[in-house]
Amino acid sequence: MIRKLFALVLFMLCTSVFAATKPYVPQKREFRGAWIQCVNGQFIGMSTYKMQQTLVYQLDELQKDGVNAIFFQVRAECDALYKSDIEPWSRFLTGQQGKAPSPYWDPLQWMIDECHKRGMELHAWLNPYRAKTKFTSTLDPNHIAMKRPGSVFPYDGLFILNPGQPENRKYIINVVNDIVSRYDVDGIHMDDYFYPYPVAGVPIPDDREFQYNSNGIRDRGDWRRDNVNIFIKECGESIHRIKPWVKFGISPFGIYRNKRAGVEFGSATNGTQNYDDLYADVLLWVNNGWIDYCVPQLYWQIGHKSADYKTLIEWWNRYASKRPLFIGEDVERTVKFADPDNPNSNQMPAKFALHQQLPYVKGTVLWYAKAAVDNVGNYGTMLRQRYWRYPALQPRMPFIDSKAPKKPRKLADIWTADGPVLFWTKPKAKKWGDEATKFVVYRFEKGEKINLNDPSKIVKITHETMYRLPYEGGLKKYTYVVTSLDRLSNESKGAKLKVKL
């Protein structure tokens, strides 16, 4: 009996060690995002040149880290980091709301170009209802709160576009439509600011709206949720009417509901709740397909008393699987805290292990981009050397489009003044779903089996129809394979070419 018990304990210890040291397997398809925010004031007072220089550096470093999508904050308080005829220029850009940048430039268009040049997606990040942040003291005459003061209510130093007024819903969707129509964005992204975060003893001043616009709903919480539900549904439908391929995503607060008597889908947590406190029924949006992806902000550490990371990621994996699920990660907190099961390590390995173990987790979004760029706690180094070492394609979204484009045409290697270059031609397309917008270049050594599921063989994901070949004296043979990607990352069959380098 003692021998059997000893053998069992030994087996469990060995299994535990194996699980802890099990190598991380890079994924070929994975959403790897990063939030670049303006609301922290990092760009205020920068010249056009300095801001562009700062963003180029950040994008270059993030590209080296393996990031393939950027969430760029373009509307923090009913303002604009882009040319808008609806809302004024943001003070977070120039220091004064309504003042255009000088020398003039359009940050959103510039970021789209720079991201696409690097094979990254650009998602325009908007705060839908927040009309004024706490530290904004002066509003431009063209700001919605100045033109229509009754459309907003004050709350804890903020102005909030009142979700109980249907015209505000239409106003926000008009802003979204304007961006989608005029800019080649890959996505529209909104975060957790719907109804304001509650402050004890401060009621939301919406008595009048509830009285006249209740739509027969008797419970005020249900009515508030319905206001946001209608907005989310209509916004997503409007985006897809204009451009079906533009993704609509939400990054909600990390707790849907706390588990308690009478709550069917609650997590073992104790904190602010999307459903009860922010009136955001995120699971309804996911399960009804009103959004295209969900990025819960799980900014806590493993072992947090009120909001344990492991508890929450497992909860979201279980209940939010009907749309692609990406996890919002706090870079600084991840490297600040030790792994409870391995005190000599920070929590990055444990968190990435959870990502890999949970079948519906399809990616990560970093909060915030600059922390990764600054390599806080070696986070960026670990991305480059281990977790995001190889390029990754975006997860597929077959509910929008599942048909792959045709493969590239006329693949050839041509010797130029700068050495050998791989050239190809875009395949023909009859509609947007057939159009190739990016290409994946794979490289295999002589005798190596062609395996397009191996991300280590990807040498480039590019919008261009060429790739400079690394010449090595003409002594080695390789097979290059080039595939087409459409706007939803459906991948074609490969065009192959053997070359000597």
PDB file of C-alpha atoms in Angstrom, residues 74-346:
ATOM      1  CA  VAL A  74      -9.361  57.848 -32.309  1.00  0.00           C
ATOM      2  CA  ARG A  75     -12.358  59.063 -30.262  1.00  0.00           C
ATOM      3  CA  ALA A  76     -11.919  59.458 -26.505  1.00  0.00           C
ATOM      4  CA  GLU A  77     -14.570  62.079 -25.673  1.00  0.00           C
ATOM      5  CA  CYS A  78     -16.766  62.733 -28.728  1.00  0.00           C
ATOM      6  CA  ASP A  79     -13.702  64.150 -30.470  1.00  0.00           C
ATOM      7  CA  ALA A  80     -11.474  62.974 -33.320  1.00  0.00           C
ATOM      8  CA  LEU A  81      -7.899  61.981 -34.078  1.00  0.00           C
ATOM      9  CA  TYR A  82      -8.896  62.114 -37.740  1.00  0.00           C
ATOM     10  CA  LYS A  83     -10.503  64.623 -40.113  1.00  0.00           C
ATOM     11  CA  SER A  84     -14.161  64.789 -39.113  1.00  0.00           C
ATOM     12  CA  ASP A  85     -16.999  67.073 -40.126  1.00  0.00           C
ATOM     13  CA  ILE A  86     -19.053  65.724 -37.221  1.00  0.00           C
ATOM     14  CA  GLU A  87     -16.787  66.108 -34.178  1.00  0.00           C
ATOM     15  CA  PRO A  88     -13.894  68.452 -33.287  1.00  0.00           C
ATOM     16  CA  TRP A  89     -10.195  67.617 -33.326  1.00  0.00           C
ATOM     17  CA  SER A  90      -9.135  66.037 -30.029  1.00  0.00           C
ATOM     18  CA  ARG A  91      -7.262  67.936 -27.345  1.00  0.00           C
ATOM     19  CA  PHE A  92      -5.320  64.700 -26.810  1.00  0.00           C
ATOM     20  CA  LEU A  93      -3.707  65.411 -30.167  1.00  0.00           C
ATOM     21  CA  THR A  94      -3.075  69.172 -30.178  1.00  0.00           C
ATOM     22  CA  GLY A  95      -3.709  70.204 -26.560  1.00  0.00           C
ATOM     23  CA  GLN A  96      -6.786  72.211 -27.547  1.00  0.00           C
ATOM     24  CA  GLN A  97     -10.071  70.689 -28.613  1.00  0.00           C
ATOM     25  CA  GLY A  98     -11.059  71.819 -32.106  1.00  0.00           C
ATOM     26  CA  LYS A  99      -7.530  72.812 -33.107  1.00  0.00           C
ATOM     27  CA  ALA A 100      -6.172  71.009 -36.183  1.00  0.00           C
ATOM     28  CA  PRO A 101      -2.625  69.622 -36.072  1.00  0.00           C
ATOM     29  CA  SER A 102       0.103  71.740 -37.652  1.00  0.00           C
ATOM     30  CA  PRO A 103       1.778  70.760 -39.888  1.00  0.00           C
ATOM     31  CA  TYR A 104      -1.505  69.152 -40.891  1.00  0.00           C
ATOM     32  CA  TRP A 105      -1.910  65.389 -40.939  1.00  0.00           C
ATOM     33  CA  ASP A 106      -4.611  62.785 -40.372  1.00  0.00           C
ATOM     34  CA  PRO A 107      -3.400  60.359 -37.655  1.00  0.00           C
ATOM     35  CA  LEU A 108      -5.981  57.668 -38.470  1.00  0.00           C
ATOM     36  CA  GLN A 109      -5.152  57.569 -42.185  1.00  0.00           C
ATOM     37  CA  TRP A 110      -1.440  57.660 -41.401  1.00  0.00           C
ATOM     38  CA  MET A 111      -1.782  54.761 -38.928  1.00  0.00           C
ATOM     39  CA  ILE A 112      -3.786  52.696 -41.420  1.00  0.00           C
ATOM     40  CA  ASP A 113      -1.008  53.127 -43.984  1.00  0.00           C
ATOM     41  CA  GLU A 114       1.765  52.347 -41.504  1.00  0.00           C
ATOM     42  CA  CYS A 115       0.028  49.276 -40.071  1.00  0.00           C
ATOM     43  CA  HIS A 116      -0.850  47.842 -43.471  1.00  0.00           C
ATOM     44  CA  LYS A 117       2.731  48.405 -44.589  1.00  0.00           C
ATOM     45  CA  ARG A 118       3.774  46.093 -41.735  1.00  0.00           C
ATOM     46  CA  GLY A 119       1.100  43.459 -42.417  1.00  0.00           C
ATOM     47  CA  MET A 120      -0.883  44.552 -39.332  1.00  0.00           C
ATOM     48  CA  GLU A 121      -4.602  45.198 -39.004  1.00  0.00           C
ATOM     49  CA  LEU A 122      -5.791  48.605 -37.799  1.00  0.00           C
ATOM     50  CA  HIS A 123      -8.917  48.740 -35.636  1.00  0.00           C
ATOM     51  CA  ALA A 124     -10.267  52.233 -34.945  1.00  0.00           C
ATOM     52  CA  TRP A 125     -10.976  52.392 -31.212  1.00  0.00           C
ATOM     53  CA  LEU A 126     -13.892  54.578 -30.098  1.00  0.00           C
ATOM     54  CA  ASN A 127     -15.396  55.326 -26.694  1.00  0.00           C
ATOM     55  CA  PRO A 128     -19.079  55.469 -27.663  1.00  0.00           C
ATOM     56  CA  TYR A 129     -20.844  57.304 -24.815  1.00  0.00           C
ATOM     57  CA  ARG A 130     -18.131  59.242 -22.998  1.00  0.00           C
ATOM     58  CA  ALA A 131     -18.425  62.892 -24.041  1.00  0.00           C
ATOM     59  CA  LYS A 132     -15.930  64.482 -21.626  1.00  0.00           C
ATOM     60  CA  THR A 133     -13.177  63.065 -19.456  1.00  0.00           C
ATOM     61  CA  LYS A 134     -12.548  64.350 -15.931  1.00  0.00           C
ATOM     62  CA  PHE A 135      -9.628  66.601 -16.781  1.00  0.00           C
ATOM     63  CA  THR A 136     -11.066  68.302 -19.853  1.00  0.00           C
ATOM     64  CA  SER A 137     -12.131  71.792 -18.830  1.00  0.00           C
ATOM     65  CA  THR A 138     -12.947  73.465 -22.159  1.00  0.00           C
ATOM     66  CA  LEU A 139     -15.102  72.107 -24.966  1.00  0.00           C
ATOM     67  CA  ASP A 140     -15.092  73.311 -28.561  1.00  0.00           C
ATOM     68  CA  PRO A 141     -18.269  75.085 -29.770  1.00  0.00           C
ATOM     69  CA  ASN A 142     -18.790  72.234 -32.257  1.00  0.00           C
ATOM     70  CA  HIS A 143     -18.721  69.565 -29.537  1.00  0.00           C
ATOM     71  CA  ILE A 144     -21.993  67.673 -29.091  1.00  0.00           C
ATOM     72  CA  ALA A 145     -22.287  68.772 -25.435  1.00  0.00           C
ATOM     73  CA  MET A 146     -22.114  72.413 -26.550  1.00  0.00           C
ATOM     74  CA  LYS A 147     -24.447  72.085 -29.525  1.00  0.00           C
ATOM     75  CA  ARG A 148     -26.955  69.845 -27.720  1.00  0.00           C
ATOM     76  CA  PRO A 149     -26.428  70.233 -23.951  1.00  0.00           C
ATOM     77  CA  GLY A 150     -29.479  68.102 -23.177  1.00  0.00           C
ATOM     78  CA  SER A 151     -27.945  65.093 -24.922  1.00  0.00           C
ATOM     79  CA  VAL A 152     -25.427  64.512 -22.106  1.00  0.00           C
ATOM     80  CA  PHE A 153     -25.583  64.123 -18.350  1.00  0.00           C
ATOM     81  CA  PRO A 154     -22.791  64.879 -15.840  1.00  0.00           C
ATOM     82  CA  TYR A 155     -21.494  62.025 -13.733  1.00  0.00           C
ATOM     83  CA  ASP A 156     -18.464  62.074 -11.404  1.00  0.00           C
ATOM     84  CA  GLY A 157     -16.680  64.738 -13.431  1.00  0.00           C
ATOM     85  CA  LEU A 158     -17.579  63.147 -16.766  1.00  0.00           C
ATOM     86  CA  PHE A 159     -20.126  63.975 -19.422  1.00  0.00           C
ATOM     87  CA  ILE A 160     -21.983  60.924 -20.745  1.00  0.00           C
ATOM     88  CA  LEU A 161     -24.072  60.813 -23.919  1.00  0.00           C
ATOM     89  CA  ASN A 162     -27.366  59.672 -22.444  1.00  0.00           C
ATOM     90  CA  PRO A 163     -28.008  56.090 -23.673  1.00  0.00           C
ATOM     91  CA  GLY A 164     -31.719  56.576 -22.885  1.00  0.00           C
ATOM     92  CA  GLN A 165     -32.091  59.004 -25.800  1.00  0.00           C
ATOM     93  CA  PRO A 166     -32.561  57.200 -29.155  1.00  0.00           C
ATOM     94  CA  GLU A 167     -31.097  60.194 -31.041  1.00  0.00           C
ATOM     95  CA  ASN A 168     -27.759  59.635 -29.243  1.00  0.00           C
ATOM     96  CA  ARG A 169     -27.694  56.075 -30.551  1.00  0.00           C
ATOM     97  CA  LYS A 170     -28.171  57.408 -34.077  1.00  0.00           C
ATOM     98  CA  TYR A 171     -25.517  60.058 -33.505  1.00  0.00           C
ATOM     99  CA  ILE A 172     -22.826  57.559 -32.471  1.00  0.00           C
ATOM    100  CA  ILE A 173     -23.675  55.215 -35.345  1.00  0.00           C
ATOM    101  CA  ASN A 174     -23.400  58.187 -37.726  1.00  0.00           C
ATOM    102  CA  VAL A 175     -19.866  58.789 -36.421  1.00  0.00           C
ATOM    103  CA  VAL A 176     -19.006  55.098 -36.902  1.00  0.00           C
ATOM    104  CA  ASN A 177     -20.485  55.071 -40.410  1.00  0.00           C
ATOM    105  CA  ASP A 178     -18.402  58.108 -41.325  1.00  0.00           C
ATOM    106  CA  ILE A 179     -15.178  56.337 -40.314  1.00  0.00           C
ATOM    107  CA  VAL A 180     -16.094  53.044 -42.007  1.00  0.00           C
ATOM    108  CA  SER A 181     -17.110  54.810 -45.231  1.00  0.00           C
ATOM    109  CA  ARG A 182     -14.029  56.998 -45.563  1.00  0.00           C
ATOM    110  CA  TYR A 183     -11.205  54.915 -44.104  1.00  0.00           C
ATOM    111  CA  ASP A 184      -9.835  51.458 -44.913  1.00  0.00           C
ATOM    112  CA  VAL A 185     -10.050  50.251 -41.317  1.00  0.00           C
ATOM    113  CA  ASP A 186     -10.006  46.532 -40.549  1.00  0.00           C
ATOM    114  CA  GLY A 187     -12.204  46.896 -37.502  1.00  0.00           C
ATOM    115  CA  ILE A 188     -14.260  49.171 -35.264  1.00  0.00           C
ATOM    116  CA  HIS A 189     -13.441  48.639 -31.605  1.00  0.00           C
ATOM    117  CA  MET A 190     -15.231  49.821 -28.454  1.00  0.00           C
ATOM    118  CA  ASP A 191     -14.186  49.261 -24.856  1.00  0.00           C
ATOM    119  CA  ASP A 192     -16.017  49.068 -21.524  1.00  0.00           C
ATOM    120  CA  TYR A 193     -17.479  52.574 -21.244  1.00  0.00           C
ATOM    121  CA  PHE A 194     -21.230  52.214 -21.740  1.00  0.00           C
ATOM    122  CA  TYR A 195     -23.193  53.453 -18.736  1.00  0.00           C
ATOM    123  CA  PRO A 196     -20.651  55.038 -16.347  1.00  0.00           C
ATOM    124  CA  TYR A 197     -18.822  53.094 -13.664  1.00  0.00           C
ATOM    125  CA  PRO A 198     -20.994  53.495 -10.550  1.00  0.00           C
ATOM    126  CA  VAL A 199     -19.997  55.813  -7.726  1.00  0.00           C
ATOM    127  CA  ALA A 200     -21.585  55.136  -4.333  1.00  0.00           C
ATOM    128  CA  GLY A 201     -24.390  57.598  -3.618  1.00  0.00           C
ATOM    129  CA  VAL A 202     -24.359  59.112  -7.119  1.00  0.00           C
ATOM    130  CA  PRO A 203     -27.452  58.067  -9.118  1.00  0.00           C
ATOM    131  CA  ILE A 204     -27.577  58.156 -12.922  1.00  0.00           C
ATOM    132  CA  PRO A 205     -29.843  61.093 -13.843  1.00  0.00           C
ATOM    133  CA  ASP A 206     -32.139  59.401 -16.353  1.00  0.00           C
ATOM    134  CA  ASP A 207     -35.565  59.676 -14.669  1.00  0.00           C
ATOM    135  CA  ARG A 208     -37.029  61.676 -17.530  1.00  0.00           C
ATOM    136  CA  GLU A 209     -35.832  59.274 -20.228  1.00  0.00           C
ATOM    137  CA  PHE A 210     -37.093  56.251 -18.279  1.00  0.00           C
ATOM    138  CA  GLN A 211     -40.490  57.899 -17.911  1.00  0.00           C
ATOM    139  CA  TYR A 212     -40.931  58.807 -21.581  1.00  0.00           C
ATOM    140  CA  ASN A 213     -38.783  56.214 -23.428  1.00  0.00           C
ATOM    141  CA  SER A 214     -39.230  53.078 -21.332  1.00  0.00           C
ATOM    142  CA  ASN A 215     -40.682  51.042 -24.233  1.00  0.00           C
ATOM    143  CA  GLY A 216     -42.942  49.287 -21.727  1.00  0.00           C
ATOM    144  CA  ILE A 217     -39.977  47.957 -19.697  1.00  0.00           C
ATOM    145  CA  ARG A 218     -40.719  48.282 -15.992  1.00  0.00           C
ATOM    146  CA  ASP A 219     -37.318  47.459 -14.485  1.00  0.00           C
ATOM    147  CA  ARG A 220     -34.849  50.311 -14.935  1.00  0.00           C
ATOM    148  CA  GLY A 221     -31.848  47.973 -15.112  1.00  0.00           C
ATOM    149  CA  ASP A 222     -33.484  45.984 -17.907  1.00  0.00           C
ATOM    150  CA  TRP A 223     -34.356  49.242 -19.682  1.00  0.00           C
ATOM    151  CA  ARG A 224     -30.780  50.501 -19.496  1.00  0.00           C
ATOM    152  CA  ARG A 225     -29.474  47.188 -20.819  1.00  0.00           C
ATOM    153  CA  ASP A 226     -32.016  47.329 -23.628  1.00  0.00           C
ATOM    154  CA  ASN A 227     -30.775  50.799 -24.615  1.00  0.00           C
ATOM    155  CA  VAL A 228     -27.223  49.482 -24.991  1.00  0.00           C
ATOM    156  CA  ASN A 229     -28.365  46.229 -26.627  1.00  0.00           C
ATOM    157  CA  ILE A 230     -30.227  48.114 -29.360  1.00  0.00           C
ATOM    158  CA  PHE A 231     -27.175  50.301 -29.969  1.00  0.00           C
ATOM    159  CA  ILE A 232     -24.768  47.352 -30.269  1.00  0.00           C
ATOM    160  CA  LYS A 233     -27.071  45.441 -32.622  1.00  0.00           C
ATOM    161  CA  GLU A 234     -27.757  48.435 -34.863  1.00  0.00           C
ATOM    162  CA  CYS A 235     -24.118  49.542 -34.902  1.00  0.00           C
ATOM    163  CA  GLY A 236     -22.856  46.131 -36.019  1.00  0.00           C
ATOM    164  CA  GLU A 237     -25.525  45.862 -38.701  1.00  0.00           C
ATOM    165  CA  SER A 238     -24.714  49.338 -39.988  1.00  0.00           C
ATOM    166  CA  ILE A 239     -20.972  48.591 -40.213  1.00  0.00           C
ATOM    167  CA  HIS A 240     -21.574  45.400 -42.187  1.00  0.00           C
ATOM    168  CA  ARG A 241     -24.031  47.090 -44.552  1.00  0.00           C
ATOM    169  CA  ILE A 242     -21.310  49.544 -45.550  1.00  0.00           C
ATOM    170  CA  LYS A 243     -18.349  47.146 -45.536  1.00  0.00           C
ATOM    171  CA  PRO A 244     -19.165  43.515 -44.648  1.00  0.00           C
ATOM    172  CA  TRP A 245     -15.522  42.711 -43.909  1.00  0.00           C
ATOM    173  CA  VAL A 246     -14.981  45.352 -41.212  1.00  0.00           C
ATOM    174  CA  LYS A 247     -14.926  43.572 -37.845  1.00  0.00           C
ATOM    175  CA  PHE A 248     -16.908  44.937 -34.907  1.00  0.00           C
ATOM    176  CA  GLY A 249     -15.400  44.126 -31.527  1.00  0.00           C
ATOM    177  CA  ILE A 250     -15.892  44.970 -27.861  1.00  0.00           C
ATOM    178  CA  SER A 251     -13.439  44.814 -24.950  1.00  0.00           C
ATOM    179  CA  PRO A 252     -15.733  44.615 -21.896  1.00  0.00           C
ATOM    180  CA  PHE A 253     -14.754  44.841 -18.254  1.00  0.00           C
ATOM    181  CA  GLY A 254     -13.435  41.445 -17.166  1.00  0.00           C
ATOM    182  CA  ILE A 255     -16.364  40.401 -14.934  1.00  0.00           C
ATOM    183  CA  TYR A 256     -19.745  39.672 -16.521  1.00  0.00           C
ATOM    184  CA  ARG A 257     -21.563  38.930 -13.248  1.00  0.00           C
ATOM    185  CA  ASN A 258     -20.540  37.746  -9.787  1.00  0.00           C
ATOM    186  CA  LYS A 259     -21.845  34.353  -8.787  1.00  0.00           C
ATOM    187  CA  ARG A 260     -24.624  34.523  -6.198  1.00  0.00           C
ATOM    188  CA  ALA A 261     -28.121  33.230  -5.577  1.00  0.00           C
ATOM    189  CA  GLY A 262     -30.344  33.824  -8.586  1.00  0.00           C
ATOM    190  CA  VAL A 263     -27.459  34.481 -11.014  1.00  0.00           C
ATOM    191  CA  GLU A 264     -27.176  31.702 -13.582  1.00  0.00           C
ATOM    192  CA  PHE A 265     -23.965  32.717 -15.372  1.00  0.00           C
ATOM    193  CA  GLY A 266     -21.783  34.260 -12.691  1.00  0.00           C
ATOM    194  CA  SER A 267     -18.082  33.793 -11.975  1.00  0.00           C
ATOM    195  CA  ALA A 268     -16.574  33.185  -8.523  1.00  0.00           C
ATOM    196  CA  THR A 269     -15.566  36.840  -8.259  1.00  0.00           C
ATOM    197  CA  ASN A 270     -16.493  39.977  -6.339  1.00  0.00           C
ATOM    198  CA  GLY A 271     -16.170  43.153  -8.366  1.00  0.00           C
ATOM    199  CA  THR A 272     -17.853  45.597 -10.742  1.00  0.00           C
ATOM    200  CA  GLN A 273     -20.104  43.775 -13.207  1.00  0.00           C
ATOM    201  CA  ASN A 274     -20.863  44.418 -16.866  1.00  0.00           C
ATOM    202  CA  TYR A 275     -24.452  43.246 -16.591  1.00  0.00           C
ATOM    203  CA  ASP A 276     -25.535  44.813 -13.292  1.00  0.00           C
ATOM    204  CA  ASP A 277     -23.346  47.918 -13.028  1.00  0.00           C
ATOM    205  CA  LEU A 278     -22.466  48.988 -16.591  1.00  0.00           C
ATOM    206  CA  TYR A 279     -25.686  47.636 -18.124  1.00  0.00           C
ATOM    207  CA  ALA A 280     -23.718  45.793 -20.810  1.00  0.00           C
ATOM    208  CA  ASP A 281     -25.113  42.302 -21.542  1.00  0.00           C
ATOM    209  CA  VAL A 282     -21.979  41.089 -23.309  1.00  0.00           C
ATOM    210  CA  LEU A 283     -23.009  37.419 -23.443  1.00  0.00           C
ATOM    211  CA  LEU A 284     -26.195  38.399 -25.286  1.00  0.00           C
ATOM    212  CA  TRP A 285     -24.118  40.236 -27.901  1.00  0.00           C
ATOM    213  CA  VAL A 286     -21.765  37.289 -28.315  1.00  0.00           C
ATOM    214  CA  ASN A 287     -24.445  34.601 -28.424  1.00  0.00           C
ATOM    215  CA  ASN A 288     -26.638  36.553 -30.848  1.00  0.00           C
ATOM    216  CA  GLY A 289     -23.695  37.311 -33.128  1.00  0.00           C
ATOM    217  CA  TRP A 290     -24.080  41.085 -32.792  1.00  0.00           C
ATOM    218  CA  ILE A 291     -20.312  41.494 -32.415  1.00  0.00           C
ATOM    219  CA  ASP A 292     -17.514  39.767 -34.327  1.00  0.00           C
ATOM    220  CA  TYR A 293     -15.022  39.339 -31.487  1.00  0.00           C
ATOM    221  CA  CYS A 294     -14.829  39.840 -27.727  1.00  0.00           C
ATOM    222  CA  VAL A 295     -11.780  40.969 -25.704  1.00  0.00           C
ATOM    223  CA  PRO A 296     -12.563  40.828 -21.963  1.00  0.00           C
ATOM    224  CA  GLN A 297     -10.119  42.943 -19.995  1.00  0.00           C
ATOM    225  CA  LEU A 298      -8.577  40.409 -17.619  1.00  0.00           C
ATOM    226  CA  TYR A 299      -6.071  42.797 -16.111  1.00  0.00           C
ATOM    227  CA  TRP A 300      -5.777  41.025 -12.752  1.00  0.00           C
ATOM    228  CA  GLN A 301      -3.194  38.508 -11.617  1.00  0.00           C
ATOM    229  CA  ILE A 302      -3.552  34.792 -10.961  1.00  0.00           C
ATOM    230  CA  GLY A 303      -4.519  34.574  -7.299  1.00  0.00           C
ATOM    231  CA  HIS A 304      -6.266  37.958  -7.064  1.00  0.00           C
ATOM    232  CA  LYS A 305      -8.721  37.670  -4.162  1.00  0.00           C
ATOM    233  CA  SER A 306     -11.702  39.352  -5.829  1.00  0.00           C
ATOM    234  CA  ALA A 307     -11.016  38.681  -9.519  1.00  0.00           C
ATOM    235  CA  ASP A 308      -8.705  35.710 -10.029  1.00  0.00           C
ATOM    236  CA  TYR A 309      -7.294  35.643 -13.563  1.00  0.00           C
ATOM    237  CA  LYS A 310      -7.487  31.848 -13.889  1.00  0.00           C
ATOM    238  CA  THR A 311     -11.099  31.773 -12.726  1.00  0.00           C
ATOM    239  CA  LEU A 312     -12.061  34.478 -15.204  1.00  0.00           C
ATOM    240  CA  ILE A 313     -10.251  33.202 -18.303  1.00  0.00           C
ATOM    241  CA  GLU A 314     -11.819  29.786 -17.758  1.00  0.00           C
ATOM    242  CA  TRP A 315     -15.235  31.412 -17.303  1.00  0.00           C
ATOM    243  CA  TRP A 316     -14.996  33.419 -20.549  1.00  0.00           C
ATOM    244  CA  ASN A 317     -13.700  30.363 -22.411  1.00  0.00           C
ATOM    245  CA  ARG A 318     -16.760  28.424 -21.242  1.00  0.00           C
ATOM    246  CA  TYR A 319     -19.487  31.010 -21.842  1.00  0.00           C
ATOM    247  CA  ALA A 320     -18.271  33.304 -24.657  1.00  0.00           C
ATOM    248  CA  SER A 321     -17.244  30.837 -27.344  1.00  0.00           C
ATOM    249  CA  LYS A 322     -19.738  31.730 -30.091  1.00  0.00           C
ATOM    250  CA  ARG A 323     -17.499  34.498 -31.352  1.00  0.00           C
ATOM    251  CA  PRO A 324     -13.667  34.651 -31.437  1.00  0.00           C
ATOM    252  CA  LEU A 325     -12.382  35.260 -27.906  1.00  0.00           C
ATOM    253  CA  PHE A 326      -9.206  37.262 -27.320  1.00  0.00           C
ATOM    254  CA  ILE A 327      -7.889  38.096 -23.850  1.00  0.00           C
ATOM    255  CA  GLY A 328      -6.942  41.598 -22.734  1.00  0.00           C
ATOM    256  CA  GLU A 329      -3.654  41.280 -20.812  1.00  0.00           C
ATOM    257  CA  ASP A 330      -2.103  43.844 -18.463  1.00  0.00           C
ATOM    258  CA  VAL A 331       1.608  43.710 -19.303  1.00  0.00           C
ATOM    259  CA  GLU A 332       2.835  45.455 -16.151  1.00  0.00           C
ATOM    260  CA  ARG A 333       0.715  43.437 -13.725  1.00  0.00           C
ATOM    261  CA  THR A 334       1.657  40.169 -15.442  1.00  0.00           C
ATOM    262  CA  VAL A 335       5.371  40.709 -14.859  1.00  0.00           C
ATOM    263  CA  LYS A 336       4.940  42.358 -11.447  1.00  0.00           C
ATOM    264  CA  PHE A 337       3.405  39.318  -9.741  1.00  0.00           C
ATOM    265  CA  ALA A 338       5.005  35.934  -9.162  1.00  0.00           C
ATOM    266  CA  ASP A 339       3.386  32.725 -10.322  1.00  0.00           C
ATOM    267  CA  PRO A 340       1.774  31.156  -7.204  1.00  0.00           C
ATOM    268  CA  ASP A 341       2.905  27.721  -8.411  1.00  0.00           C
ATOM    269  CA  ASN A 342       6.407  28.894  -9.321  1.00  0.00           C
ATOM    270  CA  PRO A 343       7.546  31.815  -7.114  1.00  0.00           C
ATOM    271  CA  ASN A 344      10.796  32.184  -9.111  1.00  0.00           C
ATOM    272  CA  SER A 345       8.847  33.201 -12.223  1.00  0.00           C
ATOM    273  CA  ASN A 346       6.510  36.051 -13.072  1.00  0.00           C
TER     274      ASN A 346
END
